[in-house]
């Protein structure tokens, strides 16, 4: 641990030279995979649209049925498979890098089985979503974007509810924390009591992450009755007890500050704007280029490649918006986490700063990321910012007031 303390307030996130070199390489690899991967996907989709693959797939589907919804059930999976195949090189590359740096320790068999499962899920959910979208486009040529948005609201709420119960267990094993580590649950309940939170131990789970990765993590997921806090077993193995309380305090912040709920409201607002822009652009492109690409109208299944291209490009442009919101939530959780462990650990500032330093070292986070990269693609504040904030934040000092957790 390289955390330097002249005084607690001067703590700086630093890495030893070997880890620093790897962290910088990893940051470059992530940038290449993310930005290069998006550009690659957009470029190939653009070429496929221009080569009129949409018309070819639609005509092939039309040979089986004249009904538009049957044509969709045949066309959508083909386009979604193409999209999955386009994502594969970047995913393989990143897995290779994580293995080379010792962060990933899973077998290629396990990695491939996870990739196959998530691809099948994408195929099923994507086909259903596109079937609904095209049905709405056929039904209401001018307002389909609004109806699709209204439909997306309950669908997202149901999705957030079922993910921890039905989807996450397909990929990892979860068990009640109470069963594996009752002493830790006792410690965490002290943090809960400190924040006047009545959280039942059956909402605390441990995930067997260690068969896949070496680095620690914890998160809050679910909605209503499925809402829960999950701690990776790597956290319990790698992190000292007082820092686990700091990490848990941060997660409790997400929990009591209703971050999942706020995130859903935020995404509804973003989606409304997103769908309207996609509608306007699709209309314009079909009007302008449809004749050349053999796309007769937006609701013609031949337009699906173009819609995927628009979603890829607009989704990329929307990233800074979603990530700015996420960084705001993460910072709020950092503030809450540091306040809630006050009185439970000896020196909350040092404990929080050390826990960020440890997370940064184990995940090989770069100490000096490009600000544009942080703005565009960081969903958490950089480790350097988190260490600096934690070391300097002391709302219990005379004249100061804690923001979330009363004295
Ligand atoms: Zn968080």
mmCIF file of C-alpha atoms and ligand atoms in Angstrom:
data_model
loop_
_atom_site.group_PDB
_atom_site.id
_atom_site.type_symbol
_atom_site.label_atom_id
_atom_site.label_comp_id
_atom_site.label_asym_id
_atom_site.label_seq_id
_atom_site.Cartn_x
_atom_site.Cartn_y
_atom_site.Cartn_z
ATOM 1 C CA UNK A 1 0.000 0.000 0.000
ATOM 2 C CA UNK A 2 1.541 3.171 -1.194
ATOM 3 C CA UNK A 3 -0.883 5.677 0.248
ATOM 4 C CA UNK A 4 1.231 8.617 1.368
ATOM 5 C CA UNK A 5 0.267 10.514 4.481
ATOM 6 C CA UNK A 6 2.182 13.593 5.426
ATOM 7 C CA UNK A 7 -1.070 14.563 7.055
ATOM 8 C CA UNK A 8 -4.369 12.793 6.387
ATOM 9 C CA UNK A 9 -5.480 15.686 4.168
ATOM 10 C CA UNK A 10 -2.506 15.248 1.846
ATOM 11 C CA UNK A 11 -3.240 11.633 0.905
ATOM 12 C CA UNK A 12 -2.624 10.965 -2.780
ATOM 13 C CA UNK A 13 -3.443 7.873 -4.823
ATOM 14 C CA UNK A 14 -0.157 6.431 -6.032
ATOM 15 C CA UNK A 15 0.974 3.160 -7.592
ATOM 16 C CA UNK A 16 4.416 1.492 -7.485
ATOM 17 C CA UNK A 17 6.190 1.695 -10.893
ATOM 18 C CA UNK A 18 5.302 -1.833 -12.089
ATOM 19 C CA UNK A 19 1.612 -1.410 -11.251
ATOM 20 C CA UNK A 20 1.594 2.117 -12.647
ATOM 21 C CA UNK A 21 2.857 0.866 -16.030
ATOM 22 C CA UNK A 22 0.202 -1.854 -16.090
ATOM 23 C CA UNK A 23 -2.540 0.583 -15.009
ATOM 24 C CA UNK A 24 -1.650 2.940 -17.859
ATOM 25 C CA UNK A 25 -1.611 0.072 -20.374
ATOM 26 C CA UNK A 26 -4.944 -1.165 -19.065
ATOM 27 C CA UNK A 27 -6.436 2.304 -19.401
ATOM 28 C CA UNK A 28 -5.222 2.484 -23.026
ATOM 29 C CA UNK A 29 -6.637 -0.984 -23.725
ATOM 30 C CA UNK A 30 -10.039 -0.023 -22.267
ATOM 31 C CA UNK A 31 -10.091 3.179 -24.325
ATOM 32 C CA UNK A 32 -9.220 1.267 -27.494
ATOM 33 C CA UNK A 33 -11.797 -1.459 -26.828
ATOM 34 C CA UNK A 34 -14.567 0.991 -25.988
ATOM 35 C CA UNK A 35 -14.052 3.793 -28.513
ATOM 36 C CA UNK A 36 -12.507 1.597 -31.202
ATOM 37 C CA UNK A 37 -15.143 -1.107 -30.664
ATOM 38 C CA UNK A 38 -17.989 1.403 -31.013
ATOM 39 C CA UNK A 39 -16.447 2.888 -34.170
ATOM 40 C CA UNK A 40 -15.947 -0.609 -35.613
ATOM 41 C CA UNK A 41 -19.568 -1.623 -34.904
ATOM 42 C CA UNK A 42 -20.926 1.629 -36.372
ATOM 43 C CA UNK A 43 -18.726 1.348 -39.470
ATOM 44 C CA UNK A 44 -19.710 -2.250 -40.269
ATOM 45 C CA UNK A 45 -23.420 -1.546 -39.635
ATOM 46 C CA UNK A 46 -23.161 1.459 -41.953
ATOM 47 C CA UNK A 47 -21.615 -0.729 -44.671
ATOM 48 C CA UNK A 48 -24.270 -3.430 -44.224
ATOM 49 C CA UNK A 49 -27.033 -0.813 -44.506
ATOM 50 C CA UNK A 50 -25.478 0.559 -47.696
ATOM 51 C CA UNK A 51 -25.108 -2.982 -49.076
ATOM 52 C CA UNK A 52 -28.880 -3.370 -48.533
ATOM 53 C CA UNK A 53 -28.571 -6.354 -46.208
ATOM 54 C CA UNK A 54 -31.827 -5.155 -44.587
ATOM 55 C CA UNK A 55 -33.725 -5.684 -47.819
ATOM 56 C CA UNK A 56 -32.133 -9.111 -48.313
ATOM 57 C CA UNK A 57 -33.076 -10.320 -44.797
ATOM 58 C CA UNK A 58 -36.598 -8.849 -45.057
ATOM 59 C CA UNK A 59 -37.185 -10.579 -48.440
ATOM 60 C CA UNK A 60 -35.889 -13.840 -47.022
ATOM 61 C CA UNK A 61 -38.257 -13.535 -44.027
ATOM 62 C CA UNK A 62 -41.160 -12.606 -46.353
ATOM 63 C CA UNK A 63 -40.797 -15.978 -48.076
ATOM 64 C CA UNK A 64 -41.995 -17.670 -44.867
ATOM 65 C CA UNK A 65 -44.884 -15.351 -44.015
ATOM 66 C CA UNK A 66 -46.660 -12.253 -45.226
ATOM 67 C CA UNK A 67 -47.373 -11.211 -41.649
ATOM 68 C CA UNK A 68 -45.090 -8.388 -40.515
ATOM 69 C CA UNK A 69 -44.722 -9.690 -36.960
ATOM 70 C CA UNK A 70 -43.587 -13.140 -38.187
ATOM 71 C CA UNK A 71 -41.070 -11.447 -40.485
ATOM 72 C CA UNK A 72 -39.813 -9.566 -37.434
ATOM 73 C CA UNK A 73 -39.392 -12.751 -35.403
ATOM 74 C CA UNK A 74 -37.137 -14.026 -38.218
ATOM 75 C CA UNK A 75 -35.288 -10.778 -39.051
ATOM 76 C CA UNK A 76 -34.556 -9.387 -35.568
ATOM 77 C CA UNK A 77 -32.509 -12.382 -34.293
ATOM 78 C CA UNK A 78 -30.285 -12.261 -37.406
ATOM 79 C CA UNK A 79 -29.481 -8.577 -36.871
ATOM 80 C CA UNK A 80 -28.957 -9.132 -33.145
ATOM 81 C CA UNK A 81 -26.566 -11.997 -33.918
ATOM 82 C CA UNK A 82 -24.636 -9.691 -36.265
ATOM 83 C CA UNK A 83 -24.436 -7.103 -33.463
ATOM 84 C CA UNK A 84 -23.197 -9.746 -30.994
ATOM 85 C CA UNK A 85 -20.553 -10.895 -33.490
ATOM 86 C CA UNK A 86 -19.401 -7.277 -33.961
ATOM 87 C CA UNK A 87 -18.998 -6.887 -30.167
ATOM 88 C CA UNK A 88 -17.002 -10.094 -29.842
ATOM 89 C CA UNK A 89 -13.500 -8.834 -30.852
ATOM 90 C CA UNK A 90 -13.486 -6.033 -28.243
ATOM 91 C CA UNK A 91 -14.827 -8.388 -25.545
ATOM 92 C CA UNK A 92 -12.207 -11.051 -26.354
ATOM 93 C CA UNK A 93 -9.451 -8.436 -26.375
ATOM 94 C CA UNK A 94 -10.432 -7.042 -22.939
ATOM 95 C CA UNK A 95 -10.703 -10.519 -21.424
ATOM 96 C CA UNK A 96 -7.230 -11.288 -22.785
ATOM 97 C CA UNK A 97 -5.849 -8.097 -21.157
ATOM 98 C CA UNK A 98 -7.568 -8.752 -17.798
ATOM 99 C CA UNK A 99 -6.104 -12.270 -17.782
ATOM 100 C CA UNK A 100 -2.624 -11.011 -18.664
ATOM 101 C CA UNK A 101 -2.776 -8.570 -15.714
ATOM 102 C CA UNK A 102 -4.087 -11.183 -13.287
ATOM 103 C CA UNK A 103 -7.442 -9.482 -12.708
ATOM 104 C CA UNK A 104 -9.420 -12.209 -14.488
ATOM 105 C CA UNK A 105 -8.711 -15.801 -13.438
ATOM 106 C CA UNK A 106 -11.633 -17.614 -15.074
ATOM 107 C CA UNK A 107 -11.236 -20.325 -17.706
ATOM 108 C CA UNK A 108 -12.018 -19.544 -21.341
ATOM 109 C CA UNK A 109 -14.778 -22.167 -21.101
ATOM 110 C CA UNK A 110 -16.483 -20.250 -18.308
ATOM 111 C CA UNK A 111 -16.005 -16.948 -20.159
ATOM 112 C CA UNK A 112 -17.511 -18.380 -23.348
ATOM 113 C CA UNK A 113 -20.456 -19.867 -21.491
ATOM 114 C CA UNK A 114 -21.206 -16.437 -19.920
ATOM 115 C CA UNK A 115 -20.862 -14.800 -23.337
ATOM 116 C CA UNK A 116 -23.251 -17.361 -24.871
ATOM 117 C CA UNK A 117 -25.804 -16.873 -22.079
ATOM 118 C CA UNK A 118 -25.778 -13.086 -22.360
ATOM 119 C CA UNK A 119 -26.047 -13.358 -26.169
ATOM 120 C CA UNK A 120 -29.132 -15.603 -25.864
ATOM 121 C CA UNK A 121 -30.672 -13.100 -23.401
ATOM 122 C CA UNK A 122 -29.929 -10.234 -25.817
ATOM 123 C CA UNK A 123 -31.534 -12.247 -28.622
ATOM 124 C CA UNK A 124 -34.732 -12.935 -26.652
ATOM 125 C CA UNK A 125 -35.155 -9.479 -25.062
ATOM 126 C CA UNK A 126 -34.042 -7.670 -28.254
ATOM 127 C CA UNK A 127 -36.418 -9.637 -30.495
ATOM 128 C CA UNK A 128 -39.341 -8.906 -28.151
ATOM 129 C CA UNK A 129 -38.403 -5.210 -27.952
ATOM 130 C CA UNK A 130 -38.074 -4.821 -31.743
ATOM 131 C CA UNK A 131 -41.344 -6.736 -32.316
ATOM 132 C CA UNK A 132 -43.095 -4.242 -30.013
ATOM 133 C CA UNK A 133 -41.303 -1.268 -31.602
ATOM 134 C CA UNK A 134 -42.232 -2.191 -35.184
ATOM 135 C CA UNK A 135 -45.838 -3.023 -34.164
ATOM 136 C CA UNK A 136 -46.088 0.496 -32.680
ATOM 137 C CA UNK A 137 -44.477 1.998 -35.795
ATOM 138 C CA UNK A 138 -47.083 0.277 -37.995
ATOM 139 C CA UNK A 139 -49.876 1.395 -35.657
ATOM 140 C CA UNK A 140 -48.869 5.046 -35.123
ATOM 141 C CA UNK A 141 -46.478 6.472 -37.719
ATOM 142 C CA UNK A 142 -46.033 9.826 -35.913
ATOM 143 C CA UNK A 143 -46.227 8.931 -32.217
ATOM 144 C CA UNK A 144 -44.598 5.523 -32.029
ATOM 145 C CA UNK A 145 -41.554 6.920 -30.187
ATOM 146 C CA UNK A 146 -43.863 8.215 -27.416
ATOM 147 C CA UNK A 147 -45.839 4.936 -27.111
ATOM 148 C CA UNK A 148 -42.618 2.953 -27.086
ATOM 149 C CA UNK A 149 -41.318 5.160 -24.281
ATOM 150 C CA UNK A 150 -44.534 4.643 -22.256
ATOM 151 C CA UNK A 151 -44.189 0.881 -22.783
ATOM 152 C CA UNK A 152 -40.505 0.994 -21.760
ATOM 153 C CA UNK A 153 -41.302 2.433 -18.298
ATOM 154 C CA UNK A 154 -43.059 -0.620 -16.774
ATOM 155 C CA UNK A 155 -40.699 -2.927 -18.707
ATOM 156 C CA UNK A 156 -37.639 -1.295 -17.138
ATOM 157 C CA UNK A 157 -39.203 -1.410 -13.659
ATOM 158 C CA UNK A 158 -39.919 -5.142 -14.087
ATOM 159 C CA UNK A 159 -36.417 -5.708 -15.489
ATOM 160 C CA UNK A 160 -34.725 -3.979 -12.532
ATOM 161 C CA UNK A 161 -36.900 -6.036 -10.184
ATOM 162 C CA UNK A 162 -36.160 -9.439 -11.770
ATOM 163 C CA UNK A 163 -32.449 -9.001 -12.603
ATOM 164 C CA UNK A 164 -31.126 -9.979 -9.124
ATOM 165 C CA UNK A 165 -33.617 -12.858 -8.800
ATOM 166 C CA UNK A 166 -33.684 -14.345 -12.306
ATOM 167 C CA UNK A 167 -30.790 -13.012 -14.405
ATOM 168 C CA UNK A 168 -27.752 -12.571 -12.100
ATOM 169 C CA UNK A 169 -27.994 -16.174 -10.772
ATOM 170 C CA UNK A 170 -27.543 -17.420 -14.358
ATOM 171 C CA UNK A 171 -23.989 -16.057 -14.240
ATOM 172 C CA UNK A 172 -22.871 -16.207 -10.590
ATOM 173 C CA UNK A 173 -23.745 -17.947 -7.363
ATOM 174 C CA UNK A 174 -25.259 -15.894 -4.545
ATOM 175 C CA UNK A 175 -25.739 -16.981 -0.951
ATOM 176 C CA UNK A 176 -26.980 -15.209 2.165
ATOM 177 C CA UNK A 177 -24.086 -13.416 3.871
ATOM 178 C CA UNK A 178 -25.601 -14.583 7.175
ATOM 179 C CA UNK A 179 -24.801 -18.194 6.263
ATOM 180 C CA UNK A 180 -21.156 -17.689 5.338
ATOM 181 C CA UNK A 181 -20.117 -14.820 7.626
ATOM 182 C CA UNK A 182 -22.530 -14.036 10.510
ATOM 183 C CA UNK A 183 -19.799 -12.044 12.316
ATOM 184 C CA UNK A 184 -19.534 -9.690 9.318
ATOM 185 C CA UNK A 185 -23.329 -9.297 9.249
ATOM 186 C CA UNK A 186 -23.139 -8.179 12.900
ATOM 187 C CA UNK A 187 -20.544 -5.567 11.921
ATOM 188 C CA UNK A 188 -22.607 -4.361 8.962
ATOM 189 C CA UNK A 189 -25.703 -4.105 11.133
ATOM 190 C CA UNK A 190 -23.803 -1.670 13.343
ATOM 191 C CA UNK A 191 -23.308 0.519 10.249
ATOM 192 C CA UNK A 192 -27.009 0.124 9.385
ATOM 193 C CA UNK A 193 -28.021 1.107 12.947
ATOM 194 C CA UNK A 194 -25.658 4.101 12.805
ATOM 195 C CA UNK A 195 -27.606 5.290 9.720
ATOM 196 C CA UNK A 196 -30.984 4.425 11.326
ATOM 197 C CA UNK A 197 -31.542 1.889 8.570
ATOM 198 C CA UNK A 198 -33.597 -1.183 9.260
ATOM 199 C CA UNK A 199 -32.135 -3.613 6.735
ATOM 200 C CA UNK A 200 -32.894 -7.287 7.170
ATOM 201 C CA UNK A 201 -29.841 -9.612 6.943
ATOM 202 C CA UNK A 202 -31.658 -11.552 4.202
ATOM 203 C CA UNK A 203 -31.086 -8.560 1.919
ATOM 204 C CA UNK A 204 -27.302 -9.050 2.261
ATOM 205 C CA UNK A 205 -25.693 -11.516 -0.155
ATOM 206 C CA UNK A 206 -22.229 -12.749 -0.967
ATOM 207 C CA UNK A 207 -21.294 -13.525 -4.604
ATOM 208 C CA UNK A 208 -18.662 -16.128 -5.515
ATOM 209 C CA UNK A 209 -16.669 -13.737 -7.716
ATOM 210 C CA UNK A 210 -13.324 -15.367 -6.852
ATOM 211 C CA UNK A 211 -13.726 -18.105 -9.483
ATOM 212 C CA UNK A 212 -13.639 -15.311 -12.103
ATOM 213 C CA UNK A 213 -11.707 -12.295 -10.753
ATOM 214 C CA UNK A 214 -9.183 -11.375 -8.081
ATOM 215 C CA UNK A 215 -10.373 -7.797 -7.365
ATOM 216 C CA UNK A 216 -13.022 -6.793 -4.795
ATOM 217 C CA UNK A 217 -16.408 -5.174 -5.349
ATOM 218 C CA UNK A 218 -19.829 -4.624 -3.785
ATOM 219 C CA UNK A 219 -23.050 -3.205 -5.178
ATOM 220 C CA UNK A 220 -26.740 -2.477 -4.593
ATOM 221 C CA UNK A 221 -29.273 -3.954 -7.002
ATOM 222 C CA UNK A 222 -32.982 -4.673 -7.373
ATOM 223 C CA UNK A 223 -36.151 -2.746 -6.750
ATOM 224 C CA UNK A 224 -38.811 -3.016 -4.023
ATOM 225 C CA UNK A 225 -38.868 -6.530 -2.588
ATOM 226 C CA UNK A 226 -35.807 -7.588 -4.633
ATOM 227 C CA UNK A 227 -33.587 -4.682 -3.438
ATOM 228 C CA UNK A 228 -30.368 -5.996 -1.890
ATOM 229 C CA UNK A 229 -26.708 -5.388 -1.117
ATOM 230 C CA UNK A 230 -24.216 -7.796 -2.693
ATOM 231 C CA UNK A 231 -20.613 -8.171 -1.524
ATOM 232 C CA UNK A 232 -18.136 -10.133 -3.659
ATOM 233 C CA UNK A 233 -16.277 -12.871 -1.769
ATOM 234 C CA UNK A 234 -13.028 -11.295 -3.064
ATOM 235 C CA UNK A 235 -13.826 -8.266 -0.875
ATOM 236 C CA UNK A 236 -14.047 -10.433 2.232
ATOM 237 C CA UNK A 237 -10.786 -12.193 1.273
ATOM 238 C CA UNK A 238 -8.733 -9.141 0.231
ATOM 239 C CA UNK A 239 -9.959 -6.203 2.331
ATOM 240 C CA UNK A 240 -9.368 -5.537 6.075
ATOM 241 C CA UNK A 241 -12.453 -5.368 8.304
ATOM 242 C CA UNK A 242 -12.544 -1.572 8.783
ATOM 243 C CA UNK A 243 -12.286 -0.984 5.022
ATOM 244 C CA UNK A 244 -15.124 -3.477 4.414
ATOM 245 C CA UNK A 245 -17.241 -1.249 6.666
ATOM 246 C CA UNK A 246 -16.256 1.741 4.503
ATOM 247 C CA UNK A 247 -17.191 -0.125 1.291
ATOM 248 C CA UNK A 248 -20.432 -1.316 2.860
ATOM 249 C CA UNK A 249 -21.174 2.236 4.106
ATOM 250 C CA UNK A 250 -20.898 3.461 0.503
ATOM 251 C CA UNK A 251 -23.328 0.751 -0.677
ATOM 252 C CA UNK A 252 -25.691 1.588 2.182
ATOM 253 C CA UNK A 253 -25.559 5.144 0.814
ATOM 254 C CA UNK A 254 -26.899 3.918 -2.540
ATOM 255 C CA UNK A 255 -29.546 1.985 -0.638
ATOM 256 C CA UNK A 256 -30.895 4.715 1.658
ATOM 257 C CA UNK A 257 -30.481 7.549 -0.869
ATOM 258 C CA UNK A 258 -32.748 5.587 -3.287
ATOM 259 C CA UNK A 259 -30.161 5.622 -6.042
ATOM 260 C CA UNK A 260 -31.694 2.730 -8.007
ATOM 261 C CA UNK A 261 -35.042 4.506 -8.039
ATOM 262 C CA UNK A 262 -33.455 7.863 -8.970
ATOM 263 C CA UNK A 263 -31.431 6.135 -11.689
ATOM 264 C CA UNK A 264 -34.627 4.725 -13.169
ATOM 265 C CA UNK A 265 -36.315 8.156 -13.173
ATOM 266 C CA UNK A 266 -33.234 9.647 -14.795
ATOM 267 C CA UNK A 267 -33.123 6.962 -17.482
ATOM 268 C CA UNK A 268 -36.827 7.526 -18.280
ATOM 269 C CA UNK A 269 -36.093 11.214 -18.916
ATOM 270 C CA UNK A 270 -33.042 10.410 -21.067
ATOM 271 C CA UNK A 271 -34.975 7.744 -22.997
ATOM 272 C CA UNK A 272 -37.751 10.176 -23.907
ATOM 273 C CA UNK A 273 -35.263 12.561 -25.509
ATOM 274 C CA UNK A 274 -33.321 9.639 -27.028
ATOM 275 C CA UNK A 275 -36.413 8.070 -28.648
ATOM 276 C CA UNK A 276 -37.564 11.409 -30.068
ATOM 277 C CA UNK A 277 -34.149 12.127 -31.609
ATOM 278 C CA UNK A 278 -33.987 8.558 -32.980
ATOM 279 C CA UNK A 279 -37.472 9.025 -34.476
ATOM 280 C CA UNK A 280 -36.543 12.294 -36.183
ATOM 281 C CA UNK A 281 -33.248 10.920 -37.510
ATOM 282 C CA UNK A 282 -34.779 7.672 -38.745
ATOM 283 C CA UNK A 283 -37.512 9.587 -40.556
ATOM 284 C CA UNK A 284 -34.985 11.909 -42.161
ATOM 285 C CA UNK A 285 -32.593 9.121 -43.208
ATOM 286 C CA UNK A 286 -35.317 6.925 -44.696
ATOM 287 C CA UNK A 287 -36.700 9.949 -46.551
ATOM 288 C CA UNK A 288 -33.253 10.991 -47.793
ATOM 289 C CA UNK A 289 -31.544 7.612 -48.467
ATOM 290 C CA UNK A 290 -34.367 5.037 -48.295
ATOM 291 C CA UNK A 291 -34.686 4.714 -52.076
ATOM 292 C CA UNK A 292 -30.988 3.898 -52.489
ATOM 293 C CA UNK A 293 -30.950 1.464 -49.535
ATOM 294 C CA UNK A 294 -34.279 -0.128 -50.554
ATOM 295 C CA UNK A 295 -35.956 0.798 -47.252
ATOM 296 C CA UNK A 296 -39.536 1.740 -48.089
ATOM 297 C CA UNK A 297 -40.514 3.243 -44.696
ATOM 298 C CA UNK A 298 -39.330 3.323 -41.056
ATOM 299 C CA UNK A 299 -41.666 0.403 -40.209
ATOM 300 C CA UNK A 300 -40.265 -1.724 -43.061
ATOM 301 C CA UNK A 301 -38.182 -4.499 -41.399
ATOM 302 C CA UNK A 302 -35.419 -3.609 -43.893
ATOM 303 C CA UNK A 303 -34.727 -0.567 -41.654
ATOM 304 C CA UNK A 304 -33.561 -2.643 -38.673
ATOM 305 C CA UNK A 305 -29.838 -2.323 -39.480
ATOM 306 C CA UNK A 306 -30.264 1.430 -39.728
ATOM 307 C CA UNK A 307 -32.055 1.503 -36.351
ATOM 308 C CA UNK A 308 -29.197 -0.495 -34.773
ATOM 309 C CA UNK A 309 -26.733 1.972 -36.289
ATOM 310 C CA UNK A 310 -28.690 4.927 -34.865
ATOM 311 C CA UNK A 311 -28.923 3.257 -31.436
ATOM 312 C CA UNK A 312 -25.157 2.579 -31.486
ATOM 313 C CA UNK A 313 -24.245 6.158 -32.405
ATOM 314 C CA UNK A 314 -26.850 7.899 -30.213
ATOM 315 C CA UNK A 315 -26.081 5.534 -27.308
ATOM 316 C CA UNK A 316 -22.414 6.489 -27.594
ATOM 317 C CA UNK A 317 -23.263 10.203 -27.654
ATOM 318 C CA UNK A 318 -25.513 9.759 -24.585
ATOM 319 C CA UNK A 319 -22.732 8.116 -22.527
ATOM 320 C CA UNK A 320 -21.412 11.351 -20.943
ATOM 321 C CA UNK A 321 -24.939 12.217 -19.750
ATOM 322 C CA UNK A 322 -25.535 8.864 -18.038
ATOM 323 C CA UNK A 323 -21.999 8.752 -16.641
ATOM 324 C CA UNK A 324 -22.215 12.290 -15.201
ATOM 325 C CA UNK A 325 -25.364 11.232 -13.364
ATOM 326 C CA UNK A 326 -23.689 8.028 -12.175
ATOM 327 C CA UNK A 327 -20.598 9.922 -10.916
ATOM 328 C CA UNK A 328 -22.908 12.260 -8.982
ATOM 329 C CA UNK A 329 -24.621 9.275 -7.318
ATOM 330 C CA UNK A 330 -21.272 7.623 -6.575
ATOM 331 C CA UNK A 331 -19.913 10.782 -4.991
ATOM 332 C CA UNK A 332 -23.061 11.118 -2.848
ATOM 333 C CA UNK A 333 -22.568 7.512 -1.723
ATOM 334 C CA UNK A 334 -18.928 8.298 -0.868
ATOM 335 C CA UNK A 335 -20.080 11.236 1.295
ATOM 336 C CA UNK A 336 -22.714 9.098 3.008
ATOM 337 C CA UNK A 337 -20.333 6.147 3.475
ATOM 338 C CA UNK A 338 -17.705 8.258 5.187
ATOM 339 C CA UNK A 339 -20.283 9.874 7.466
ATOM 340 C CA UNK A 340 -21.978 6.636 8.458
ATOM 341 C CA UNK A 341 -18.822 4.898 9.674
ATOM 342 C CA UNK A 342 -17.880 7.851 11.879
ATOM 343 C CA UNK A 343 -17.638 6.548 15.450
ATOM 344 C CA UNK A 344 -17.440 2.927 14.239
ATOM 345 C CA UNK A 345 -13.879 2.963 12.883
ATOM 346 C CA UNK A 346 -10.887 4.740 14.378
ATOM 347 C CA UNK A 347 -10.185 7.255 11.588
ATOM 348 C CA UNK A 348 -12.898 7.376 8.858
ATOM 349 C CA UNK A 349 -10.865 9.662 6.600
ATOM 350 C CA UNK A 350 -7.831 7.375 6.568
ATOM 351 C CA UNK A 351 -9.960 4.200 6.325
ATOM 352 C CA UNK A 352 -11.940 5.495 3.313
ATOM 353 C CA UNK A 353 -8.810 6.807 1.570
ATOM 354 C CA UNK A 354 -7.046 3.457 2.166
ATOM 355 C CA UNK A 355 -10.018 1.487 0.827
ATOM 356 C CA UNK A 356 -10.021 3.528 -2.418
ATOM 357 C CA UNK A 357 -6.247 3.103 -2.694
ATOM 358 C CA UNK A 358 -6.658 -0.675 -2.259
ATOM 359 C CA UNK A 359 -9.497 -0.884 -4.824
ATOM 360 C CA UNK A 360 -7.446 1.210 -7.262
ATOM 361 C CA UNK A 361 -4.397 -1.040 -6.858
ATOM 362 C CA UNK A 362 -6.332 -4.282 -7.241
ATOM 363 C CA UNK A 363 -8.300 -3.056 -10.282
ATOM 364 C CA UNK A 364 -5.192 -1.288 -11.662
ATOM 365 C CA UNK A 365 -6.945 2.076 -11.998
ATOM 366 C CA UNK A 366 -4.859 4.802 -13.567
ATOM 367 C CA UNK A 367 -3.918 7.610 -11.107
ATOM 368 C CA UNK A 368 -4.011 10.263 -13.809
ATOM 369 C CA UNK A 369 -6.741 9.553 -16.362
ATOM 370 C CA UNK A 370 -7.399 11.969 -19.210
ATOM 371 C CA UNK A 371 -10.196 14.364 -18.064
ATOM 372 C CA UNK A 372 -12.016 13.878 -21.380
ATOM 373 C CA UNK A 373 -11.978 10.106 -20.800
ATOM 374 C CA UNK A 374 -13.377 10.619 -17.283
ATOM 375 C CA UNK A 375 -16.080 12.932 -18.659
ATOM 376 C CA UNK A 376 -17.072 10.483 -21.394
ATOM 377 C CA UNK A 377 -16.764 7.022 -19.934
ATOM 378 C CA UNK A 378 -16.171 6.998 -16.142
ATOM 379 C CA UNK A 379 -19.258 5.973 -14.174
ATOM 380 C CA UNK A 380 -17.338 6.552 -10.904
ATOM 381 C CA UNK A 381 -15.136 9.527 -10.006
ATOM 382 C CA UNK A 382 -11.460 8.650 -10.606
ATOM 383 C CA UNK A 383 -9.671 6.902 -7.726
ATOM 384 C CA UNK A 384 -7.405 9.943 -7.343
ATOM 385 C CA UNK A 385 -10.448 12.183 -6.824
ATOM 386 C CA UNK A 386 -12.016 9.722 -4.389
ATOM 387 C CA UNK A 387 -8.841 9.425 -2.293
ATOM 388 C CA UNK A 388 -8.378 13.195 -2.258
ATOM 389 C CA UNK A 389 -11.990 13.768 -1.233
ATOM 390 C CA UNK A 390 -11.993 11.062 1.460
ATOM 391 C CA UNK A 391 -8.768 12.314 3.024
ATOM 392 C CA UNK A 392 -10.004 15.905 3.206
ATOM 393 C CA UNK A 393 -13.646 15.356 4.148
ATOM 394 C CA UNK A 394 -14.317 15.828 7.844
ATOM 395 C CA UNK A 395 -17.866 17.054 8.524
ATOM 396 C CA UNK A 396 -17.388 16.259 12.223
ATOM 397 C CA UNK A 397 -14.793 18.975 12.659
ATOM 398 C CA UNK A 398 -15.869 22.041 14.663
ATOM 399 C CA UNK A 399 -18.132 24.292 12.623
ATOM 400 C CA UNK A 400 -18.818 21.625 9.967
ATOM 401 C CA UNK A 401 -22.056 19.660 9.433
ATOM 402 C CA UNK A 402 -22.522 16.175 8.038
ATOM 403 C CA UNK A 403 -24.744 16.091 4.957
ATOM 404 C CA UNK A 404 -26.626 12.822 5.455
ATOM 405 C CA UNK A 405 -25.901 11.177 8.816
ATOM 406 C CA UNK A 406 -26.741 13.309 11.854
ATOM 407 C CA UNK A 407 -24.398 13.417 14.813
HETATM 408 ZN ZN1 LIG B 1 -21.227 2.944 -5.687
#
